[in-house]
């Protein structure tokens, strides 16, 4: 019932303080001689899908490391659920840009890692993880090894592992970056479907303008390094979305605006 209500308000999320899950305020970050992030602020509301789009090397992954608490900002704050989280880990599920599965472990053992880290016994972790295999298109592949899966399946296994970390906030750093165009489109459709079911709030990094528009409620377009937010786009295109959206005038209008901003 609660999930239905949340789904119903997904497109009309009230912009109240209570609804904000992640608030990044005026983050600045340099590495020794490299001024990476100049000033980034953003918000992620409950059940939103928010993308970050920007040139290679502008600091997108660094920003995720800061939100996940793996790096500390030189200035600024990360608030999660209203609490300050600078330098604190463990609150978000984070799929790194190069999130590899352990080649020597089965898919089931791979996705059980976060549950075991959380203290579940191996047997209980397996029972919990297995329940999600059908939704993630992995049923029947529990005992397979990563090398026996297609690229898309490996990405779905990595996504399931990420999902099992904390379940409600997910940071996904270019999860489909290495996939061919057809598989990538299929994965985008699949991600939208699964996201509607799991009530997660997602921050998503991509280089792909179409992918960002197709998936997102909001897009933050970043500048070259040192990064600032160049522009924010609210994507008020109704959900559920399907491939017909890709040829709509609303879609192409936003695409043109973002393209002109980046190139
Ligand atoms: N731990 C680190 N120490 C020193 N420099 C770093 C570190 N992490 C990242 N950098 C540098 O910061 C800059 C931004 O890196 P980052 O990985 O955040 O970029 P990005 O926007 O994610 O790029 P891409 O789109 O190619 O993934 C890069 O020049 C990188 O070399
Ligand atoms: Mg990166």
GROMACS .gro file of C-alpha atoms and ligand atoms in nm:
model
  295
    1UNK     CA    1   0.000   0.000   0.000
    2UNK     CA    2   0.275   0.239   0.107
    3UNK     CA    3   0.474   0.157  -0.206
    4UNK     CA    4   0.170   0.230  -0.422
    5UNK     CA    5   0.132   0.569  -0.262
    6UNK     CA    6   0.502   0.641  -0.317
    7UNK     CA    7   0.478   0.529  -0.678
    8UNK     CA    8   0.180   0.754  -0.726
    9UNK     CA    9   0.368   1.061  -0.611
   10UNK     CA   10   0.691   0.976  -0.796
   11UNK     CA   11   0.635   1.241  -1.059
   12UNK     CA   12   0.487   1.499  -0.832
   13UNK     CA   13   0.729   1.461  -0.542
   14UNK     CA   14   0.665   1.736  -0.293
   15UNK     CA   15   0.976   1.945  -0.250
   16UNK     CA   16   0.963   1.952   0.127
   17UNK     CA   17   1.264   1.918   0.353
   18UNK     CA   18   1.131   1.578   0.470
   19UNK     CA   19   1.144   1.444   0.119
   20UNK     CA   20   1.512   1.518   0.066
   21UNK     CA   21   1.731   1.212   0.115
   22UNK     CA   22   2.067   1.344   0.002
   23UNK     CA   23   2.172   1.705   0.012
   24UNK     CA   24   2.517   1.795  -0.117
   25UNK     CA   25   2.610   2.152  -0.029
   26UNK     CA   26   2.890   2.350  -0.190
   27UNK     CA   27   3.141   2.066  -0.220
   28UNK     CA   28   3.495   2.158  -0.317
   29UNK     CA   29   3.777   1.906  -0.367
   30UNK     CA   30   4.138   1.913  -0.482
   31UNK     CA   31   4.398   1.636  -0.505
   32UNK     CA   32   4.757   1.755  -0.441
   33UNK     CA   33   4.795   1.972  -0.752
   34UNK     CA   34   4.462   1.902  -0.915
   35UNK     CA   35   4.164   2.126  -0.853
   36UNK     CA   36   3.888   1.876  -0.930
   37UNK     CA   37   3.558   2.006  -0.793
   38UNK     CA   38   3.502   2.379  -0.752
   39UNK     CA   39   3.148   2.399  -0.618
   40UNK     CA   40   2.878   2.134  -0.647
   41UNK     CA   41   2.541   2.131  -0.473
   42UNK     CA   42   2.265   1.885  -0.549
   43UNK     CA   43   1.970   1.709  -0.393
   44UNK     CA   44   1.816   1.366  -0.426
   45UNK     CA   45   1.459   1.328  -0.307
   46UNK     CA   46   1.286   1.010  -0.198
   47UNK     CA   47   1.210   0.781  -0.492
   48UNK     CA   48   1.378   1.012  -0.739
   49UNK     CA   49   1.612   0.916  -1.019
   50UNK     CA   50   1.877   1.185  -1.056
   51UNK     CA   51   2.162   1.179  -1.308
   52UNK     CA   52   2.495   1.355  -1.318
   53UNK     CA   53   2.626   1.422  -1.665
   54UNK     CA   54   2.965   1.573  -1.734
   55UNK     CA   55   3.290   1.549  -1.930
   56UNK     CA   56   3.544   1.278  -1.853
   57UNK     CA   57   3.774   1.371  -1.565
   58UNK     CA   58   3.554   1.649  -1.427
   59UNK     CA   59   3.515   1.480  -1.089
   60UNK     CA   60   3.193   1.276  -1.108
   61UNK     CA   61   3.336   0.962  -0.947
   62UNK     CA   62   3.514   1.179  -0.691
   63UNK     CA   63   3.179   1.334  -0.603
   64UNK     CA   64   3.033   0.985  -0.547
   65UNK     CA   65   3.333   0.891  -0.330
   66UNK     CA   66   3.257   1.200  -0.122
   67UNK     CA   67   2.885   1.121  -0.093
   68UNK     CA   68   2.969   0.760   0.003
   69UNK     CA   69   3.213   0.891   0.268
   70UNK     CA   70   3.523   0.738   0.107
   71UNK     CA   71   3.677   1.083   0.045
   72UNK     CA   72   3.642   1.398   0.251
   73UNK     CA   73   3.558   1.727   0.080
   74UNK     CA   74   3.787   2.029   0.130
   75UNK     CA   75   3.478   2.238   0.182
   76UNK     CA   76   3.104   2.178   0.196
   77UNK     CA   77   2.874   1.914   0.340
   78UNK     CA   78   2.698   1.591   0.260
   79UNK     CA   79   2.369   1.543   0.443
   80UNK     CA   80   2.186   1.212   0.423
   81UNK     CA   81   1.843   1.194   0.581
   82UNK     CA   82   1.917   1.529   0.744
   83UNK     CA   83   2.236   1.408   0.917
   84UNK     CA   84   2.586   1.519   0.827
   85UNK     CA   85   2.777   1.238   0.658
   86UNK     CA   86   3.112   1.395   0.565
   87UNK     CA   87   3.366   1.112   0.572
   88UNK     CA   88   3.112   0.856   0.702
   89UNK     CA   89   3.058   0.537   0.507
   90UNK     CA   90   2.789   0.268   0.518
   91UNK     CA   91   2.470   0.457   0.445
   92UNK     CA   92   2.445   0.422   0.067
   93UNK     CA   93   2.478   0.135  -0.180
   94UNK     CA   94   2.757   0.225  -0.417
   95UNK     CA   95   2.831   0.060  -0.750
   96UNK     CA   96   3.175   0.181  -0.852
   97UNK     CA   97   3.263   0.260  -1.211
   98UNK     CA   98   3.476  -0.054  -1.221
   99UNK     CA   99   3.265  -0.271  -1.003
  100UNK     CA  100   3.396  -0.613  -1.084
  101UNK     CA  101   3.256  -0.941  -0.967
  102UNK     CA  102   3.501  -1.187  -0.809
  103UNK     CA  103   3.582  -1.424  -1.097
  104UNK     CA  104   3.650  -1.714  -0.861
  105UNK     CA  105   3.308  -1.696  -0.690
  106UNK     CA  106   2.965  -1.800  -0.815
  107UNK     CA  107   2.708  -1.530  -0.890
  108UNK     CA  108   2.522  -1.622  -0.572
  109UNK     CA  109   2.837  -1.590  -0.361
  110UNK     CA  110   2.921  -1.262  -0.532
  111UNK     CA  111   2.586  -1.099  -0.459
  112UNK     CA  112   2.582  -1.235  -0.101
  113UNK     CA  113   2.893  -1.034  -0.008
  114UNK     CA  114   2.707  -0.727   0.129
  115UNK     CA  115   2.470  -0.943   0.333
  116UNK     CA  116   2.758  -1.136   0.486
  117UNK     CA  117   2.935  -0.806   0.558
  118UNK     CA  118   2.617  -0.694   0.734
  119UNK     CA  119   2.647  -0.997   0.961
  120UNK     CA  120   2.407  -1.249   0.804
  121UNK     CA  121   2.505  -1.615   0.807
  122UNK     CA  122   2.597  -1.752   0.467
  123UNK     CA  123   2.286  -1.970   0.448
  124UNK     CA  124   2.049  -1.685   0.541
  125UNK     CA  125   2.230  -1.450   0.301
  126UNK     CA  126   2.178  -1.701   0.019
  127UNK     CA  127   1.805  -1.734   0.097
  128UNK     CA  128   1.760  -1.357   0.099
  129UNK     CA  129   1.966  -1.298  -0.216
  130UNK     CA  130   1.800  -1.578  -0.414
  131UNK     CA  131   1.460  -1.412  -0.378
  132UNK     CA  132   1.584  -1.129  -0.602
  133UNK     CA  133   1.733  -1.343  -0.880
  134UNK     CA  134   1.416  -1.353  -1.094
  135UNK     CA  135   1.361  -0.975  -1.085
  136UNK     CA  136   1.724  -0.919  -1.181
  137UNK     CA  137   1.700  -1.165  -1.471
  138UNK     CA  138   1.946  -1.406  -1.313
  139UNK     CA  139   1.729  -1.701  -1.215
  140UNK     CA  140   1.899  -2.030  -1.290
  141UNK     CA  141   2.246  -1.871  -1.291
  142UNK     CA  142   2.305  -1.884  -0.914
  143UNK     CA  143   2.587  -2.136  -0.951
  144UNK     CA  144   2.741  -1.987  -1.264
  145UNK     CA  145   3.068  -1.796  -1.259
  146UNK     CA  146   3.094  -1.438  -1.392
  147UNK     CA  147   3.283  -1.558  -1.702
  148UNK     CA  148   2.980  -1.773  -1.797
  149UNK     CA  149   2.744  -1.472  -1.807
  150UNK     CA  150   2.681  -1.210  -2.075
  151UNK     CA  151   2.794  -0.850  -2.016
  152UNK     CA  152   2.439  -0.738  -1.936
  153UNK     CA  153   2.392  -1.023  -1.689
  154UNK     CA  154   2.717  -0.939  -1.515
  155UNK     CA  155   2.602  -0.578  -1.481
  156UNK     CA  156   2.269  -0.695  -1.337
  157UNK     CA  157   2.455  -0.915  -1.088
  158UNK     CA  158   2.670  -0.617  -0.987
  159UNK     CA  159   2.352  -0.409  -0.954
  160UNK     CA  160   2.189  -0.675  -0.737
  161UNK     CA  161   2.496  -0.682  -0.515
  162UNK     CA  162   2.477  -0.302  -0.486
  163UNK     CA  163   2.105  -0.314  -0.414
  164UNK     CA  164   2.160  -0.561  -0.129
  165UNK     CA  165   2.390  -0.319   0.055
  166UNK     CA  166   2.138  -0.068   0.189
  167UNK     CA  167   1.841  -0.100  -0.039
  168UNK     CA  168   1.701   0.253  -0.043
  169UNK     CA  169   1.976   0.486  -0.177
  170UNK     CA  170   2.189   0.372  -0.467
  171UNK     CA  171   2.484   0.548  -0.625
  172UNK     CA  172   2.547   0.399  -0.970
  173UNK     CA  173   2.863   0.516  -1.146
  174UNK     CA  174   2.826   0.448  -1.520
  175UNK     CA  175   2.681   0.099  -1.467
  176UNK     CA  176   2.623   0.048  -1.841
  177UNK     CA  177   2.938   0.221  -1.966
  178UNK     CA  178   3.100  -0.094  -2.104
  179UNK     CA  179   2.793  -0.235  -2.283
  180UNK     CA  180   2.711  -0.229  -2.654
  181UNK     CA  181   2.431   0.007  -2.764
  182UNK     CA  182   2.156  -0.257  -2.790
  183UNK     CA  183   2.231  -0.423  -2.456
  184UNK     CA  184   2.260  -0.079  -2.300
  185UNK     CA  185   1.912   0.024  -2.416
  186UNK     CA  186   1.769  -0.304  -2.287
  187UNK     CA  187   1.939  -0.251  -1.952
  188UNK     CA  188   1.797   0.103  -1.927
  189UNK     CA  189   1.442  -0.030  -1.980
  190UNK     CA  190   1.505  -0.307  -1.730
  191UNK     CA  191   1.645  -0.063  -1.472
  192UNK     CA  192   1.338   0.160  -1.499
  193UNK     CA  193   1.109  -0.139  -1.448
  194UNK     CA  194   1.298  -0.267  -1.148
  195UNK     CA  195   1.332   0.079  -0.996
  196UNK     CA  196   0.954   0.118  -1.003
  197UNK     CA  197   0.929  -0.203  -0.800
  198UNK     CA  198   1.199  -0.152  -0.539
  199UNK     CA  199   1.132   0.201  -0.413
  200UNK     CA  200   1.496   0.301  -0.431
  201UNK     CA  201   1.629   0.651  -0.480
  202UNK     CA  202   1.905   0.659  -0.737
  203UNK     CA  203   2.197   0.889  -0.814
  204UNK     CA  204   2.336   0.788  -1.152
  205UNK     CA  205   2.649   0.895  -1.340
  206UNK     CA  206   2.657   0.874  -1.718
  207UNK     CA  207   2.826   1.024  -2.023
  208UNK     CA  208   2.523   0.944  -2.233
  209UNK     CA  209   2.275   1.231  -2.280
  210UNK     CA  210   1.989   1.007  -2.404
  211UNK     CA  211   2.039   0.763  -2.119
  212UNK     CA  212   2.023   1.048  -1.866
  213UNK     CA  213   1.701   1.194  -2.010
  214UNK     CA  214   1.534   0.856  -2.051
  215UNK     CA  215   1.596   0.751  -1.693
  216UNK     CA  216   1.590   1.067  -1.487
  217UNK     CA  217   1.361   1.302  -1.299
  218UNK     CA  218   1.643   1.552  -1.286
  219UNK     CA  219   1.984   1.593  -1.451
  220UNK     CA  220   2.276   1.795  -1.320
  221UNK     CA  221   2.510   1.890  -1.604
  222UNK     CA  222   2.863   1.954  -1.482
  223UNK     CA  223   3.132   2.169  -1.638
  224UNK     CA  224   3.489   2.070  -1.723
  225UNK     CA  225   3.726   2.044  -1.425
  226UNK     CA  226   3.721   2.221  -1.180
  227UNK     CA  227   3.357   2.122  -1.188
  228UNK     CA  228   3.058   2.335  -1.111
  229UNK     CA  229   2.692   2.261  -1.188
  230UNK     CA  230   2.640   2.428  -1.526
  231UNK     CA  231   2.269   2.369  -1.538
  232UNK     CA  232   1.994   2.158  -1.383
  233UNK     CA  233   1.721   2.003  -1.597
  234UNK     CA  234   1.395   1.876  -1.451
  235UNK     CA  235   1.263   1.605  -1.681
  236UNK     CA  236   0.887   1.630  -1.650
  237UNK     CA  237   0.812   1.349  -1.893
  238UNK     CA  238   0.549   1.115  -1.756
  239UNK     CA  239   0.620   0.768  -1.626
  240UNK     CA  240   0.613   0.480  -1.693
  241UNK     CA  241   0.843   0.553  -1.986
  242UNK     CA  242   0.912   0.340  -2.288
  243UNK     CA  243   1.110   0.363  -2.611
  244UNK     CA  244   0.844   0.586  -2.774
  245UNK     CA  245   0.973   0.862  -2.548
  246UNK     CA  246   1.303   0.862  -2.739
  247UNK     CA  247   1.141   1.018  -3.045
  248UNK     CA  248   0.913   1.263  -2.865
  249UNK     CA  249   0.960   1.636  -2.912
  250UNK     CA  250   0.995   1.693  -2.535
  251UNK     CA  251   1.282   1.443  -2.530
  252UNK     CA  252   1.456   1.594  -2.831
  253UNK     CA  253   1.415   1.945  -2.702
  254UNK     CA  254   1.598   1.859  -2.377
  255UNK     CA  255   1.859   1.660  -2.570
  256UNK     CA  256   1.935   1.963  -2.788
  257UNK     CA  257   1.969   2.192  -2.487
  258UNK     CA  258   2.209   1.955  -2.308
  259UNK     CA  259   2.406   1.892  -2.625
  260UNK     CA  260   2.458   2.266  -2.676
  261UNK     CA  261   2.569   2.301  -2.316
  262UNK     CA  262   2.830   2.024  -2.337
  263UNK     CA  263   2.972   2.070  -2.689
  264LIG     N1  264   4.265   0.963  -0.530
  264LIG     C1  265   4.305   1.049  -0.625
  264LIG     N2  266   4.426   1.108  -0.618
  264LIG     C2  267   4.465   1.197  -0.712
  264LIG     N3  268   4.388   1.235  -0.817
  264LIG     C3  269   4.268   1.178  -0.828
  264LIG     C4  270   4.219   1.083  -0.733
  264LIG     N4  271   4.093   1.047  -0.771
  264LIG     C5  272   4.067   1.114  -0.885
  264LIG     N5  273   4.170   1.193  -0.918
  264LIG     C6  274   4.174   1.284  -1.034
  264LIG     O1  275   4.063   1.369  -1.025
  264LIG     C7  276   4.011   1.394  -1.155
  264LIG     C8  277   3.865   1.358  -1.156
  264LIG     O2  278   3.854   1.216  -1.148
  264LIG     P1  279   3.716   1.141  -1.151
  264LIG     O3  280   3.745   0.997  -1.151
  264LIG     O4  281   3.631   1.192  -1.040
  264LIG     O5  282   3.655   1.190  -1.290
  264LIG     P2  283   3.523   1.146  -1.365
  264LIG     O6  284   3.444   1.268  -1.391
  264LIG     O7  285   3.458   1.036  -1.290
  264LIG     O8  286   3.580   1.092  -1.503
  264LIG     P3  287   3.526   0.973  -1.599
  264LIG     O9  288   3.403   1.028  -1.665
  264LIG    O10  289   3.639   0.953  -1.696
  264LIG    O11  290   3.500   0.855  -1.514
  264LIG     C9  291   4.093   1.311  -1.252
  264LIG    O12  292   4.185   1.394  -1.317
  264LIG    C10  293   4.163   1.209  -1.166
  264LIG    O13  294   4.290   1.176  -1.215
  265LIG    MG1  295   3.426   0.839  -1.328
   0.00000   0.00000   0.00000
